[in-house]
PDB file of C-alpha atoms in Angstrom:
ATOM      1  CA  MET A   1     101.047  64.284  72.091  1.00 51.00           C
ATOM      2  CA  LEU A   2      99.956  67.373  73.913  1.00 67.00           C
ATOM      3  CA  ASN A   3      96.250  67.885  74.481  1.00 72.00           C
ATOM      4  CA  PRO A   4      95.167  71.503  73.747  1.00 68.00           C
ATOM      5  CA  LYS A   5      92.105  71.119  75.941  1.00 74.00           C
ATOM      6  CA  LEU A   6      94.316  70.699  79.037  1.00 77.00           C
ATOM      7  CA  GLN A   7      96.683  73.635  78.183  1.00 79.00           C
ATOM      8  CA  SER A   8      96.504  77.364  78.691  1.00 81.00           C
ATOM      9  CA  THR A   9      95.745  79.552  75.763  1.00 78.00           C
ATOM     10  CA  ASP A  10      99.281  80.981  75.886  1.00 81.00           C
ATOM     11  CA  ALA A  11     100.805  77.564  75.699  1.00 79.00           C
ATOM     12  CA  ILE A  12      98.611  76.661  72.695  1.00 76.00           C
ATOM     13  CA  VAL A  13      99.580  79.828  70.817  1.00 76.00           C
ATOM     14  CA  SER A  14     103.271  79.288  71.510  1.00 76.00           C
ATOM     15  CA  THR A  15     103.043  75.719  70.204  1.00 72.00           C
ATOM     16  CA  LEU A  16     101.107  76.963  67.172  1.00 72.00           C
ATOM     17  CA  LEU A  17     103.763  79.603  66.446  1.00 70.00           C
ATOM     18  CA  SER A  18     106.442  76.972  66.584  1.00 72.00           C
ATOM     19  CA  ASN A  19     104.288  74.730  64.305  1.00 66.00           C
ATOM     20  CA  LYS A  20     105.890  71.414  65.200  1.00 59.00           C
ATOM     21  CA  SER A  21     103.001  69.048  64.494  1.00 58.00           C
ATOM     22  CA  LYS A  22     100.195  69.435  61.925  1.00 63.00           C
ATOM     23  CA  GLN A  23      97.838  67.157  63.997  1.00 61.00           C
ATOM     24  CA  TYR A  24      98.459  69.363  67.082  1.00 62.00           C
ATOM     25  CA  THR A  25      98.022  72.388  65.059  1.00 69.00           C
ATOM     26  CA  GLU A  26      94.588  71.308  63.775  1.00 75.00           C
ATOM     27  CA  SER A  27      93.298  70.423  67.207  1.00 75.00           C
ATOM     28  CA  ALA A  28      94.819  73.529  68.745  1.00 74.00           C
ATOM     29  CA  HIS A  29      93.086  75.714  66.146  1.00 77.00           C
ATOM     30  CA  ALA A  30      89.797  73.959  67.076  1.00 79.00           C
ATOM     31  CA  GLU A  31      90.428  74.542  70.705  1.00 81.00           C
ATOM     32  CA  ILE A  32      91.204  78.176  70.315  1.00 82.00           C
ATOM     33  CA  PHE A  33      88.040  78.656  68.150  1.00 83.00           C
ATOM     34  CA  ARG A  34      85.965  76.819  70.817  1.00 84.00           C
ATOM     35  CA  ARG A  35      87.438  79.216  73.532  1.00 86.00           C
ATOM     36  CA  LEU A  36      86.701  82.222  71.341  1.00 86.00           C
ATOM     37  CA  MET A  37      83.114  81.139  70.737  1.00 88.00           C
ATOM     38  CA  HIS A  38      82.630  80.509  74.502  1.00 88.00           C
ATOM     39  CA  THR A  39      83.951  84.061  75.243  1.00 88.00           C
ATOM     40  CA  ILE A  40      81.656  85.604  72.644  1.00 88.00           C
ATOM     41  CA  GLU A  41      78.646  83.713  74.122  1.00 89.00           C
ATOM     42  CA  GLN A  42      79.569  84.957  77.653  1.00 89.00           C
ATOM     43  CA  PHE A  43      79.880  88.547  76.342  1.00 90.00           C
ATOM     44  CA  ASN A  44      76.508  88.286  74.634  1.00 88.00           C
ATOM     45  CA  GLN A  45      74.836  86.971  77.806  1.00 87.00           C
ATOM     46  CA  LYS A  46      76.180  89.931  79.821  1.00 88.00           C
ATOM     47  CA  ALA A  47      74.983  92.276  77.062  1.00 89.00           C
ATOM     48  CA  GLU A  48      71.556  90.859  77.196  1.00 88.00           C
ATOM     49  CA  ARG A  49      71.427  91.346  80.981  1.00 86.00           C
ATOM     50  CA  SER A  50      72.508  94.985  80.556  1.00 89.00           C
ATOM     51  CA  GLU A  51      69.851  95.545  77.829  1.00 90.00           C
ATOM     52  CA  LYS A  52      67.159  94.128  80.063  1.00 89.00           C
ATOM     53  CA  PHE A  53      68.285  96.316  82.966  1.00 90.00           C
ATOM     54  CA  MET A  54      68.276  99.471  80.742  1.00 92.00           C
ATOM     55  CA  LEU A  55      64.763  98.534  79.420  1.00 92.00           C
ATOM     56  CA  ILE A  56      63.556  98.205  83.098  1.00 93.00           C
ATOM     57  CA  LEU A  57      65.200 101.625  83.867  1.00 94.00           C
ATOM     58  CA  ALA A  58      63.583 103.256  80.897  1.00 94.00           C
ATOM     59  CA  ALA A  59      60.135 101.804  81.934  1.00 94.00           C
ATOM     60  CA  SER A  60      60.764 103.134  85.433  1.00 94.00           C
ATOM     61  CA  GLN A  61      61.454 106.588  84.084  1.00 95.00           C
ATOM     62  CA  VAL A  62      58.218 106.580  82.083  1.00 93.00           C
ATOM     63  CA  MET A  63      56.213 105.483  85.026  1.00 95.00           C
ATOM     64  CA  LEU A  64      57.823 108.272  87.126  1.00 93.00           C
ATOM     65  CA  ALA A  65      56.973 110.867  84.381  1.00 93.00           C
ATOM     66  CA  LEU A  66      53.383 109.693  84.351  1.00 93.00           C
ATOM     67  CA  ALA A  67      53.162 109.917  88.099  1.00 93.00           C
ATOM     68  CA  GLN A  68      54.477 113.450  87.982  1.00 92.00           C
ATOM     69  CA  LEU A  69      52.035 114.478  85.266  1.00 90.00           C
ATOM     70  CA  TYR A  70      49.186 112.935  87.406  1.00 89.00           C
ATOM     71  CA  LEU A  71      50.304 114.831  90.477  1.00 90.00           C
ATOM     72  CA  GLY A  72      50.621 118.047  88.450  1.00 87.00           C
ATOM     73  CA  ILE A  73      47.067 117.640  87.163  1.00 87.00           C
ATOM     74  CA  VAL A  74      45.630 116.834  90.681  1.00 87.00           C
ATOM     75  CA  GLN A  75      47.411 119.794  92.334  1.00 87.00           C
ATOM     76  CA  THR A  76      46.048 122.280  89.814  1.00 81.00           C
ATOM     77  CA  ARG A  77      42.445 121.351  90.568  1.00 77.00           C
TER      78      ARG A  77
END
């Protein structure tokens, strides 16, 4: 019996397409689903980091704009 957890995704898909064993098919589908969920979780973590970076960048731009306003007011006095 082949263990889907020890195989590459391509090997699992090839075995699924040949559909030799229903027991293997069920465990292989579960393994593919687990790998897909892991990939989605990794993508979401990267997206969260990007969103945090964009928020920090936006806050920096607001602080820069406030500093420019302050300097403009001070220079006109």
